[in-house]
Short mmCIF file of N, CA and C in Angstrom, two decimals:
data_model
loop_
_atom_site.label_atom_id
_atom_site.label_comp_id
_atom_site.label_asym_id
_atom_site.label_seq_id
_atom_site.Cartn_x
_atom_site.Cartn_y
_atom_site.Cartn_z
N UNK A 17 0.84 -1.17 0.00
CA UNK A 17 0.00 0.00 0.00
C UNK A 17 0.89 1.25 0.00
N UNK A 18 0.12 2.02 -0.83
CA UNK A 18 1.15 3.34 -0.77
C UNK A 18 0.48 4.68 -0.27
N UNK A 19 1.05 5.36 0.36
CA UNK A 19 0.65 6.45 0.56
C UNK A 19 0.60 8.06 -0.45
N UNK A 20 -0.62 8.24 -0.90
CA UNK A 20 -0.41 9.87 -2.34
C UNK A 20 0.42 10.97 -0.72
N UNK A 21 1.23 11.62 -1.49
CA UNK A 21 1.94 12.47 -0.73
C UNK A 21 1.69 14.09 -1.34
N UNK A 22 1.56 15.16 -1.19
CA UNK A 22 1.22 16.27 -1.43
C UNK A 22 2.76 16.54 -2.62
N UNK A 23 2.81 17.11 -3.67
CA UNK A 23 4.08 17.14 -3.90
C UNK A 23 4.92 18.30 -3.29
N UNK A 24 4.52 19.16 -2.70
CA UNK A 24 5.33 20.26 -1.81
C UNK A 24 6.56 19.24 -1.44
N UNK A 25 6.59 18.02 -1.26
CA UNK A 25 7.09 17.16 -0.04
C UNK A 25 7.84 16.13 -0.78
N UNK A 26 7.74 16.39 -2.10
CA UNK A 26 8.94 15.39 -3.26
C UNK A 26 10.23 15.34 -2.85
N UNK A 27 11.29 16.40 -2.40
CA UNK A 27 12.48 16.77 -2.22
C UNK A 27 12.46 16.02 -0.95
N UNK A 28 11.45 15.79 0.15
CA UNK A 28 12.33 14.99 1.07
C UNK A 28 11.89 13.17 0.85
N UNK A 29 11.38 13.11 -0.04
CA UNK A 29 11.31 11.36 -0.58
C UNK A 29 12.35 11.26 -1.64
N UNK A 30 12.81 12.45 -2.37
CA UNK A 30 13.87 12.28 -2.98
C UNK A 30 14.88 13.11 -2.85
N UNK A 31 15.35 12.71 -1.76
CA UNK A 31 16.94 13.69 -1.04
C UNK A 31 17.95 13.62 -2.20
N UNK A 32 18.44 14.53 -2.14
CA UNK A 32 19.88 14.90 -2.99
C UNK A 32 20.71 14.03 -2.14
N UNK A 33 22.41 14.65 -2.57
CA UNK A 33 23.22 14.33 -1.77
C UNK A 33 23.80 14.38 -0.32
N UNK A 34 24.64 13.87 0.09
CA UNK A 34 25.23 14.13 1.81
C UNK A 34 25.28 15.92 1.65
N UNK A 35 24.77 16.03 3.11
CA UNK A 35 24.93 17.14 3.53
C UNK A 35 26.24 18.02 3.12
N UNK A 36 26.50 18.93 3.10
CA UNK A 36 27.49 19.47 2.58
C UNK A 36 27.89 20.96 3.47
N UNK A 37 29.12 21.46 3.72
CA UNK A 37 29.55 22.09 4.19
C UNK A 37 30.22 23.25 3.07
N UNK A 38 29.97 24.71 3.05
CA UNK A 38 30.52 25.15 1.41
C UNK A 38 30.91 26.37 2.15
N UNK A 39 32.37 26.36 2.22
CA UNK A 39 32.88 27.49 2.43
C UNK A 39 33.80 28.34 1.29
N UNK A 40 32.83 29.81 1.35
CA UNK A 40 33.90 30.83 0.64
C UNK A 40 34.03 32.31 0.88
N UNK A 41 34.78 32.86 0.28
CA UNK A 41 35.19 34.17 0.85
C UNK A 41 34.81 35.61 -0.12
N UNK A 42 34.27 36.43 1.01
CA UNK A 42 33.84 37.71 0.22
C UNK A 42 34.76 38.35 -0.45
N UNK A 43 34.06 39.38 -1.86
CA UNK A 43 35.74 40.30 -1.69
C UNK A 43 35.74 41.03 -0.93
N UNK A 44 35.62 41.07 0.50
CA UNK A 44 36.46 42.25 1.24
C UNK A 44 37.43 41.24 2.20
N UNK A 45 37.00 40.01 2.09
CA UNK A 45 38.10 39.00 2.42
C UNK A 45 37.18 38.37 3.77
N UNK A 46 36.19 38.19 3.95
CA UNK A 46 35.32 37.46 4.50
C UNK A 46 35.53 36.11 4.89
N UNK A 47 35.75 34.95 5.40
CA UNK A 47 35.55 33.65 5.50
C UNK A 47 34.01 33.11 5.62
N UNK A 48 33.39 32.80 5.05
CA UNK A 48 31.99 32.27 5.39
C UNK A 48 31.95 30.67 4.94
N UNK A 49 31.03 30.43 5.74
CA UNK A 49 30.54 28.76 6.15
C UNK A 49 29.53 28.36 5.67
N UNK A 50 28.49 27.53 4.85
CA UNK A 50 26.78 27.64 5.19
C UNK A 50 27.28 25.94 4.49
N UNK A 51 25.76 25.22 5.28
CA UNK A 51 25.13 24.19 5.34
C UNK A 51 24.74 23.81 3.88
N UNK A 52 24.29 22.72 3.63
CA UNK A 52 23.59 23.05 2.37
C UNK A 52 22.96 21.50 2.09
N UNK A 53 21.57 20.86 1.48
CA UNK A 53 21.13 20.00 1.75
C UNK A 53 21.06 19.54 0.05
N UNK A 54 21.24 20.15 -1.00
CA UNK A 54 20.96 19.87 -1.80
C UNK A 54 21.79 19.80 -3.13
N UNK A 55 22.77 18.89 -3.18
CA UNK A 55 24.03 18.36 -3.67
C UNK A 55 23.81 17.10 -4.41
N UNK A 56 24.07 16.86 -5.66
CA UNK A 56 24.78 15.90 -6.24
C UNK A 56 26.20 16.13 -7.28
N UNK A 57 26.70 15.19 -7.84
CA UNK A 57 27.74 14.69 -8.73
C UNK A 57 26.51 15.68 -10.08
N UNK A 58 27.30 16.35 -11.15
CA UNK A 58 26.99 16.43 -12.22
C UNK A 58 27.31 15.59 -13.35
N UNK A 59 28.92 15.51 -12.86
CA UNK A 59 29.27 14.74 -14.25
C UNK A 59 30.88 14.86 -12.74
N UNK A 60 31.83 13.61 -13.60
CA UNK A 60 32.76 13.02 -12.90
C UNK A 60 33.89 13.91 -11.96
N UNK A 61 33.99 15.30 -12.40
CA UNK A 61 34.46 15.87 -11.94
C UNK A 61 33.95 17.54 -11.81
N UNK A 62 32.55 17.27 -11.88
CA UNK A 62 31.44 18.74 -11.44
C UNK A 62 30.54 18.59 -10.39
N UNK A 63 30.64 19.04 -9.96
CA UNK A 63 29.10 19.06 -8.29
C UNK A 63 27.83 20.25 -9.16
N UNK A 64 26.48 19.64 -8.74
CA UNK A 64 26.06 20.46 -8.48
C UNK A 64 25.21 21.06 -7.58
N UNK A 65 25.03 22.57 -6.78
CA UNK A 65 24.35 22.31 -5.51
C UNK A 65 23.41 23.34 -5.47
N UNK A 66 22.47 23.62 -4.77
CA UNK A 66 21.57 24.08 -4.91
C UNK A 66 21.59 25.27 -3.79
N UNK A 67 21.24 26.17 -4.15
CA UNK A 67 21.63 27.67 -3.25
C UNK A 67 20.43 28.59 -3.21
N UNK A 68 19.96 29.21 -2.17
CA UNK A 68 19.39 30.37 -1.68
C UNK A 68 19.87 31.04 -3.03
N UNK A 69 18.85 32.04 -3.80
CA UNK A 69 19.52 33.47 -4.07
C UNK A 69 20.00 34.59 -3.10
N UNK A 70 19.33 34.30 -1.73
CA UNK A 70 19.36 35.27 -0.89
C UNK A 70 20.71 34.99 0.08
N UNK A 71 21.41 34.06 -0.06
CA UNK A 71 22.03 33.87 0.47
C UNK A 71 23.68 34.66 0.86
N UNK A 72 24.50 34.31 1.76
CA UNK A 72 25.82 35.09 1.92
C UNK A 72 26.95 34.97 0.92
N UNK A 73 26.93 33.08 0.91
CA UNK A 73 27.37 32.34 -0.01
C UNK A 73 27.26 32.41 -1.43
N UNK A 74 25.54 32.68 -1.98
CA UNK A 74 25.59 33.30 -3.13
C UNK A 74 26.42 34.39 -3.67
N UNK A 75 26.17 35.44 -2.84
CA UNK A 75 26.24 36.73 -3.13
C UNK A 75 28.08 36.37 -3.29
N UNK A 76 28.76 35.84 -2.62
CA UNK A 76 30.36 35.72 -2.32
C UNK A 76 30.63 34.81 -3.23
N UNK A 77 29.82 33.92 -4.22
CA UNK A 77 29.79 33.35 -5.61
C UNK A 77 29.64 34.21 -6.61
N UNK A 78 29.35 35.24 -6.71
CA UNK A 78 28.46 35.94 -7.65
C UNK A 78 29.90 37.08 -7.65
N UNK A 79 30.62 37.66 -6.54
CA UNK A 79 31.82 38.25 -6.50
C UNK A 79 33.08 37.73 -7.04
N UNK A 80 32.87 36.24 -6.96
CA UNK A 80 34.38 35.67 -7.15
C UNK A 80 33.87 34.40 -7.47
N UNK A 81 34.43 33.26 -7.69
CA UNK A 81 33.84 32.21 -8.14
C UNK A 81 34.97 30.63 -8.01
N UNK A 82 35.20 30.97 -6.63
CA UNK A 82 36.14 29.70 -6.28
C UNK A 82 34.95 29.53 -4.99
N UNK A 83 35.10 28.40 -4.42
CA UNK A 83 35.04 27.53 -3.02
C UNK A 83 35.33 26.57 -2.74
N UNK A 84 35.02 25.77 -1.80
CA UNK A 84 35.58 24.75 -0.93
C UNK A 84 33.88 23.95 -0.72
N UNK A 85 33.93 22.86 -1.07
CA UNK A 85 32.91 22.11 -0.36
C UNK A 85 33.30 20.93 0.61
N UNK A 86 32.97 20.30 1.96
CA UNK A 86 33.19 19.63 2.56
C UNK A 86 32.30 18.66 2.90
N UNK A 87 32.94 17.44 3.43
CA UNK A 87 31.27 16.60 3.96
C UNK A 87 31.51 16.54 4.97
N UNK A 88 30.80 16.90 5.69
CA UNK A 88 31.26 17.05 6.93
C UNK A 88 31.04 15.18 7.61
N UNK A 89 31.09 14.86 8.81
CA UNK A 89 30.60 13.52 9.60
C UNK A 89 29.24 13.86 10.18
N UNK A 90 29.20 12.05 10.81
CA UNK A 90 28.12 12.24 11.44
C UNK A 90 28.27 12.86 13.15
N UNK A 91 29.85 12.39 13.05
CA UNK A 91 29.89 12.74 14.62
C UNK A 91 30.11 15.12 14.34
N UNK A 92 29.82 15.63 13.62
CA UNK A 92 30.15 16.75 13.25
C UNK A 92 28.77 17.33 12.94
N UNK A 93 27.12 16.65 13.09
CA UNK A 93 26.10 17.16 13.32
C UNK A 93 25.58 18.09 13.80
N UNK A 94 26.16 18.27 15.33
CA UNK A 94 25.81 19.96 15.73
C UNK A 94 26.74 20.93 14.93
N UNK A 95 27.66 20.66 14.70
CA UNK A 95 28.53 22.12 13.96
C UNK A 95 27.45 22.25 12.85
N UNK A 96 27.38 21.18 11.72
CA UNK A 96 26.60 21.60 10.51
C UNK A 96 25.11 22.92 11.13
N UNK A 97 24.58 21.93 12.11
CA UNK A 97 23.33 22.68 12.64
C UNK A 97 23.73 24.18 12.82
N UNK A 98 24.64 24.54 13.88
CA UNK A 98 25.19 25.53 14.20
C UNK A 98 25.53 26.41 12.57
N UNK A 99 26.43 25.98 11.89
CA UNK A 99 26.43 27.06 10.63
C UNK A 99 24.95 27.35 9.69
N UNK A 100 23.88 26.82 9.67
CA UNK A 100 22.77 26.57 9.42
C UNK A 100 21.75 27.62 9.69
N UNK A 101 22.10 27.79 11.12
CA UNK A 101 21.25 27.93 11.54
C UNK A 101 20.97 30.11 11.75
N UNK A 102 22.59 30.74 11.61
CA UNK A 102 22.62 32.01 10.73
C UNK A 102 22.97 32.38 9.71
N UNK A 103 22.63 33.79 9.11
CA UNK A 103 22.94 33.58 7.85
C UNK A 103 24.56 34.89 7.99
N UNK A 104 25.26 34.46 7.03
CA UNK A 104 26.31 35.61 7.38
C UNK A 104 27.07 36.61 7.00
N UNK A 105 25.92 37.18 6.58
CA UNK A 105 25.21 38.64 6.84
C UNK A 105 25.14 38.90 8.34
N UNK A 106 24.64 38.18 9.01
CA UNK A 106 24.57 38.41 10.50
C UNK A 106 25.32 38.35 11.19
N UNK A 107 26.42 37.07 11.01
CA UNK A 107 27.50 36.54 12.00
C UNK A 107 28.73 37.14 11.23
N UNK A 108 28.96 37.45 10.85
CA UNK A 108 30.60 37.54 9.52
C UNK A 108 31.23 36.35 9.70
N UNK A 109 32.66 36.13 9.91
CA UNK A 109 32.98 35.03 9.80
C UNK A 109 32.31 33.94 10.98
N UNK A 110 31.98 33.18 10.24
CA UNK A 110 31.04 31.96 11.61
C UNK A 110 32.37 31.30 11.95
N UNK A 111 33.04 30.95 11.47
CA UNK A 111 34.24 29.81 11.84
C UNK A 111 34.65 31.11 12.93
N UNK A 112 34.51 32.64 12.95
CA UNK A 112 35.25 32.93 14.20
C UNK A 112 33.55 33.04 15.90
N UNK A 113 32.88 33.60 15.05
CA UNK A 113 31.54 33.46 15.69
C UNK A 113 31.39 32.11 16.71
N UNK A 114 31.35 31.17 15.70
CA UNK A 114 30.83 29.79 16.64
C UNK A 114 32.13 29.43 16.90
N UNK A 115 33.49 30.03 17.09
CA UNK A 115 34.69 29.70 17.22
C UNK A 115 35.18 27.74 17.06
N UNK A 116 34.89 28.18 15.63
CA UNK A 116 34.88 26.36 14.89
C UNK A 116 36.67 26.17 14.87
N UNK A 117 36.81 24.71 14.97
CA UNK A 117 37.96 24.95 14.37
C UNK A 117 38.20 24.48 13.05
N UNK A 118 39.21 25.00 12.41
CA UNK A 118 39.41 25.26 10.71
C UNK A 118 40.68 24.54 9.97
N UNK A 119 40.42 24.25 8.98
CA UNK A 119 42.11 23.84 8.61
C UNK A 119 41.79 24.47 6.75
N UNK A 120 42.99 25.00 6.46
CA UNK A 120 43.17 25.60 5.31
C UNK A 120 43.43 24.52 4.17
N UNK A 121 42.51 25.04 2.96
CA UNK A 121 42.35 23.98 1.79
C UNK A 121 43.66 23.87 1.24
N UNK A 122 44.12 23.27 0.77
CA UNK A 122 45.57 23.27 0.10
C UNK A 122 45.95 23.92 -0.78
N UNK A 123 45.14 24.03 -1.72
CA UNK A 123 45.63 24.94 -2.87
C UNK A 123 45.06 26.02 -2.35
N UNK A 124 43.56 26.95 -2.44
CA UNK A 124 42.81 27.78 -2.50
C UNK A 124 43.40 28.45 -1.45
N UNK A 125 43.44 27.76 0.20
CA UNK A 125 43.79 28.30 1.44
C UNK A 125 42.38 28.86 1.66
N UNK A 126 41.09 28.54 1.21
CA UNK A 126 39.91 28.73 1.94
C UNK A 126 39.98 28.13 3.63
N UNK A 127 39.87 28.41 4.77
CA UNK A 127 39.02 28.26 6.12
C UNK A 127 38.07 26.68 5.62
N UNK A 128 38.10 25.52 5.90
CA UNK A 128 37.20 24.35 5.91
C UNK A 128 36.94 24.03 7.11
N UNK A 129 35.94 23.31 6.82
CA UNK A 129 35.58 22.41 8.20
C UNK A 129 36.77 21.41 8.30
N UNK A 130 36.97 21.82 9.54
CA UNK A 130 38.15 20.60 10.38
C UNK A 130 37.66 19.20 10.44
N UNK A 131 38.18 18.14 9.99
CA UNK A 131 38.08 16.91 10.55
C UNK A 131 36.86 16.36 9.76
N UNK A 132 36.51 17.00 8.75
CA UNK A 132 35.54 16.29 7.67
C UNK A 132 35.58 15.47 6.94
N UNK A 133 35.07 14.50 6.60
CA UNK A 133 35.49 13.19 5.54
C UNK A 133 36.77 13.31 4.14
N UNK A 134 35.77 14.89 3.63
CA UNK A 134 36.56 15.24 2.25
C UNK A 134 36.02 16.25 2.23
N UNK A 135 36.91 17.03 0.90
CA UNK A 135 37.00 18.19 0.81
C UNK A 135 37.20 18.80 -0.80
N UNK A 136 36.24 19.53 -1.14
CA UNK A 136 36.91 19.50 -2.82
C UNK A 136 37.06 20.95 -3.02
N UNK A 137 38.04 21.33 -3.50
CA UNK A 137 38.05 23.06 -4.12
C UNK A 137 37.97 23.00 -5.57
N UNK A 138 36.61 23.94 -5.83
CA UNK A 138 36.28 24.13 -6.42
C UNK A 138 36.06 25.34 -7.25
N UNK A 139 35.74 25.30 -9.01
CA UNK A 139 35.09 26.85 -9.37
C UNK A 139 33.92 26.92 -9.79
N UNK A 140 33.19 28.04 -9.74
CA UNK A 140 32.18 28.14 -10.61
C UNK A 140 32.26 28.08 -11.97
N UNK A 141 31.21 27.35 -12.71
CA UNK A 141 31.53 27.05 -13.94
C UNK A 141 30.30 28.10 -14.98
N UNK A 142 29.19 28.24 -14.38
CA UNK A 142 27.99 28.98 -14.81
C UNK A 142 27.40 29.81 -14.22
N UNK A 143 28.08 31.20 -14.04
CA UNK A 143 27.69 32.19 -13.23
C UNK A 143 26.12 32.46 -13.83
N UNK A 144 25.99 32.58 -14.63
CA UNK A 144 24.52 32.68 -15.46
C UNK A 144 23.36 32.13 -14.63
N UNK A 145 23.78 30.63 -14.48
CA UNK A 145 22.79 29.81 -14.15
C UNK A 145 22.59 29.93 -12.64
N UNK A 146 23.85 30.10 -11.28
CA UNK A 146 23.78 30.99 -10.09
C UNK A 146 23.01 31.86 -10.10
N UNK A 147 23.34 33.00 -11.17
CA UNK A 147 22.23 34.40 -10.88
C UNK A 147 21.10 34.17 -10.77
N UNK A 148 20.66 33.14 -12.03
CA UNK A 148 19.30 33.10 -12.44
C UNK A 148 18.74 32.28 -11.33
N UNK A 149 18.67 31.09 -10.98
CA UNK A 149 18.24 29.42 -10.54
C UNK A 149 18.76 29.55 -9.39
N UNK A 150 20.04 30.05 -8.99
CA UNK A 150 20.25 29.63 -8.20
C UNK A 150 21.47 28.24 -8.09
N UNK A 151 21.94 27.58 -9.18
CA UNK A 151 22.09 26.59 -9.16
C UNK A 151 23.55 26.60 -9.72
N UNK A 152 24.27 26.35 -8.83
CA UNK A 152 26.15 26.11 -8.30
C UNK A 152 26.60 25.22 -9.54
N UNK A 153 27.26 25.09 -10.55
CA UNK A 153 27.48 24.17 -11.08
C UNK A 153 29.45 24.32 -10.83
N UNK A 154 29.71 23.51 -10.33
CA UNK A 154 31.35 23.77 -9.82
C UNK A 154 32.13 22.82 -10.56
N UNK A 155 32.76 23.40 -11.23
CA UNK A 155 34.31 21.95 -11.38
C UNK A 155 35.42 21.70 -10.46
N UNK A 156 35.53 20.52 -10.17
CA UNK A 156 36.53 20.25 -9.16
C UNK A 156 37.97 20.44 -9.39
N UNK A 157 38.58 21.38 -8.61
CA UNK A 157 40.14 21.09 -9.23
C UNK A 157 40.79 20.44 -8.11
N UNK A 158 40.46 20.07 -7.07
CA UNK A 158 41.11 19.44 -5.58
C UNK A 158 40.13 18.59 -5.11
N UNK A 159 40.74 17.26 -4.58
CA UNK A 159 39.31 16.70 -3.77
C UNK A 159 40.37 16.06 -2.81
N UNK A 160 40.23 16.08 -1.50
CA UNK A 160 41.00 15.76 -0.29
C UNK A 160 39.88 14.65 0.64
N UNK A 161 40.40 13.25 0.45
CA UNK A 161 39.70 12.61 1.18
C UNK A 161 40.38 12.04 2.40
N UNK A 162 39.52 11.56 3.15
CA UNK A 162 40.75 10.95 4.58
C UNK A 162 41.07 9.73 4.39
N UNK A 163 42.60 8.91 4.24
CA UNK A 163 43.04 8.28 3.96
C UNK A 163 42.69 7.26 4.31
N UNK A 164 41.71 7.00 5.44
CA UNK A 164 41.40 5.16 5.73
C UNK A 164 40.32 5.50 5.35
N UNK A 165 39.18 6.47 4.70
CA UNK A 165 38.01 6.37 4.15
C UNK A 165 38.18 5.86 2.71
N UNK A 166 39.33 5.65 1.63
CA UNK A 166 38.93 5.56 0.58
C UNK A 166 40.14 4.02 -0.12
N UNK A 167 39.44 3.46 -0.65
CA UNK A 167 40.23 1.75 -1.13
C UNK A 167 40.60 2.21 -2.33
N UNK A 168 41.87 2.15 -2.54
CA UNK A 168 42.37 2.35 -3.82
C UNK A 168 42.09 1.37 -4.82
N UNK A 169 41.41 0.40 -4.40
CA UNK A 169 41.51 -1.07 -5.60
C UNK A 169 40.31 -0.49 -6.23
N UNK A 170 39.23 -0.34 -5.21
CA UNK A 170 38.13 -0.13 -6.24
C UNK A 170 37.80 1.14 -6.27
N UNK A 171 38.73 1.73 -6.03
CA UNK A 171 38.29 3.13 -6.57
C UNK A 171 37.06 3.47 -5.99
N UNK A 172 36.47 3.02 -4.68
CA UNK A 172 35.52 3.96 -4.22
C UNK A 172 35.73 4.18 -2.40
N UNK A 173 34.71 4.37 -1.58
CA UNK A 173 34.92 4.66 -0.36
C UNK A 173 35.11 3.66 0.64
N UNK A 174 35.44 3.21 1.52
CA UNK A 174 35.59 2.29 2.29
C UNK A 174 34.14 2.33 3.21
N UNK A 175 33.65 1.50 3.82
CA UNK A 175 33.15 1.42 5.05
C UNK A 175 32.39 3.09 5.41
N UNK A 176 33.07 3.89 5.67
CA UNK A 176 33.30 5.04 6.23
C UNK A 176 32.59 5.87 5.92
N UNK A 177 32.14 5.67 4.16
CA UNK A 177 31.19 6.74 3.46
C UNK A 177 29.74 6.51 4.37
N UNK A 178 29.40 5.39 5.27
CA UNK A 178 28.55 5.08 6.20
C UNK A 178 28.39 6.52 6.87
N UNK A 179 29.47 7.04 7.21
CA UNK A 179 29.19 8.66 8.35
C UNK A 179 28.94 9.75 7.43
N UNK A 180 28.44 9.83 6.22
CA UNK A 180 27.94 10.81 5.87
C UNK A 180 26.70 11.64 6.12
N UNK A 181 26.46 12.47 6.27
CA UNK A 181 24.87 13.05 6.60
C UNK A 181 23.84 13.20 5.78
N UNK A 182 22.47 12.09 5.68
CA UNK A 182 21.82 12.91 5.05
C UNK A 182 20.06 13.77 5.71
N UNK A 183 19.92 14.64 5.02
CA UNK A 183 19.08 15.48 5.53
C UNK A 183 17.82 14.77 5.43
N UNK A 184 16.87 14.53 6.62
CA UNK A 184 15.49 14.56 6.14
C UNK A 184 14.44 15.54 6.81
N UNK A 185 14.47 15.97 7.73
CA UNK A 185 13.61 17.71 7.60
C UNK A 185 14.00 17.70 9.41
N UNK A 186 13.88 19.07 9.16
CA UNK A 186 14.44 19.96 10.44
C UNK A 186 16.01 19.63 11.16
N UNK A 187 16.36 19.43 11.89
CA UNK A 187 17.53 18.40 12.45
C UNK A 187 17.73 17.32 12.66
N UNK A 188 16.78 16.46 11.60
CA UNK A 188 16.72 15.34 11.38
C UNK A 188 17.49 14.77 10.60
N UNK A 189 18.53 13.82 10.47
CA UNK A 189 19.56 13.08 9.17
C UNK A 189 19.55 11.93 9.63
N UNK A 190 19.50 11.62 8.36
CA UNK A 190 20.16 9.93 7.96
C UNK A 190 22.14 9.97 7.89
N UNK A 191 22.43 8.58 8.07
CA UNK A 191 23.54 8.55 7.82
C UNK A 191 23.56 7.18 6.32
N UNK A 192 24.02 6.80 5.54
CA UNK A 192 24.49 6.41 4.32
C UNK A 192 23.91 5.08 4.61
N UNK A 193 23.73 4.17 5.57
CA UNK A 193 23.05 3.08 6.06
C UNK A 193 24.65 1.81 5.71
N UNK A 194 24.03 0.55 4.98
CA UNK A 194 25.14 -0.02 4.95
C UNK A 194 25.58 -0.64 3.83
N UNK A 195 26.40 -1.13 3.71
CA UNK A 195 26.36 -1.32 1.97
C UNK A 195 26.40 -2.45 1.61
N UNK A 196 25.62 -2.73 0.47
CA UNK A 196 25.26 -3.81 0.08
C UNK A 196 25.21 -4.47 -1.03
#
């Protein structure tokens, strides 16, 4: 038996990707943080994610067009909540606000979330489609994963991709379940 569902309510029967952590910097040299629930793979080496127009992050896309995306863990749930939960416009840098701690991307030297699974620096590829939609389309030029999360034989994640976050409404997440 199935239940008809209102479609307002499609996006949480069909979640995007793991939660995501997307840090980048204003031009007046800003560090900013924000949450973000609505992420997949475009193509093998493009993300694409889904953004507020109104957002801090936008607007600091729309200036410059590099960032940092992270996944954060599951044990790293309240931080995600915590950057989430202002926008920053309000807080300026949150990594100094919620006094997070940070580790610098390798190439870019963006502010990331500390101690996150992985990490990709990235550019904007379609400022067009940001302005308009809303909608991040990034190419990856860095992706930093943690070394006992990923099996080199098969080329995918170990065990581990298990602690990823995913969103299902309010402060509610799933984690990746188990694999099979």
């Amino acid at each position: 038996m199935y239940k008809n569902l209102d479609t307002s309510l499609a996006y949480r029967v069909f979640t995007g990707g793991p939660l995501i952590c997307i840090s980048t910097k204003s031009k007046q040299g800003t560090d900013n943080i924000m949450t973000a629930a609505w992420s997949c793979p475009y193509d093998t080496d493009v993300l694409l994610l889904v953004l507020d127009l109104g957002h801090t992050t936008t607007a600091n896309l729309k200036d410059g067009s590099k960032l940092v995306v992270a996944l954060p863990s599951k044990d790293q749930k309240d931080i995600a909540l915590k950057l989430g939960s202002i926008h920053g416009s309000e807080s300026g840098d949150k990594f100094e606000h919620f006094d997070l701690p940070f580790e610098k991307s390798e190439k870019l030297g963006f502010k990331t979330l500390k101690d996150a699974n992985a990490y990709f620096e990235c550019e904007l590829t379609d400022s067009d489609l940001l302005k308009d939609k809303g909608i991040c389309l990034c190419k990856v030029l860095n992706v930093y994963l943690k070394e006992d999360l990923w099996d080199d034989n098969a080329k995918a994640f170990n065990p581990g991709c298990l602690n990823t976050l995913h969103h299902v409404s309010g402060g509610s997440f799933s984690t990746s379940g188990e694999i099979v």
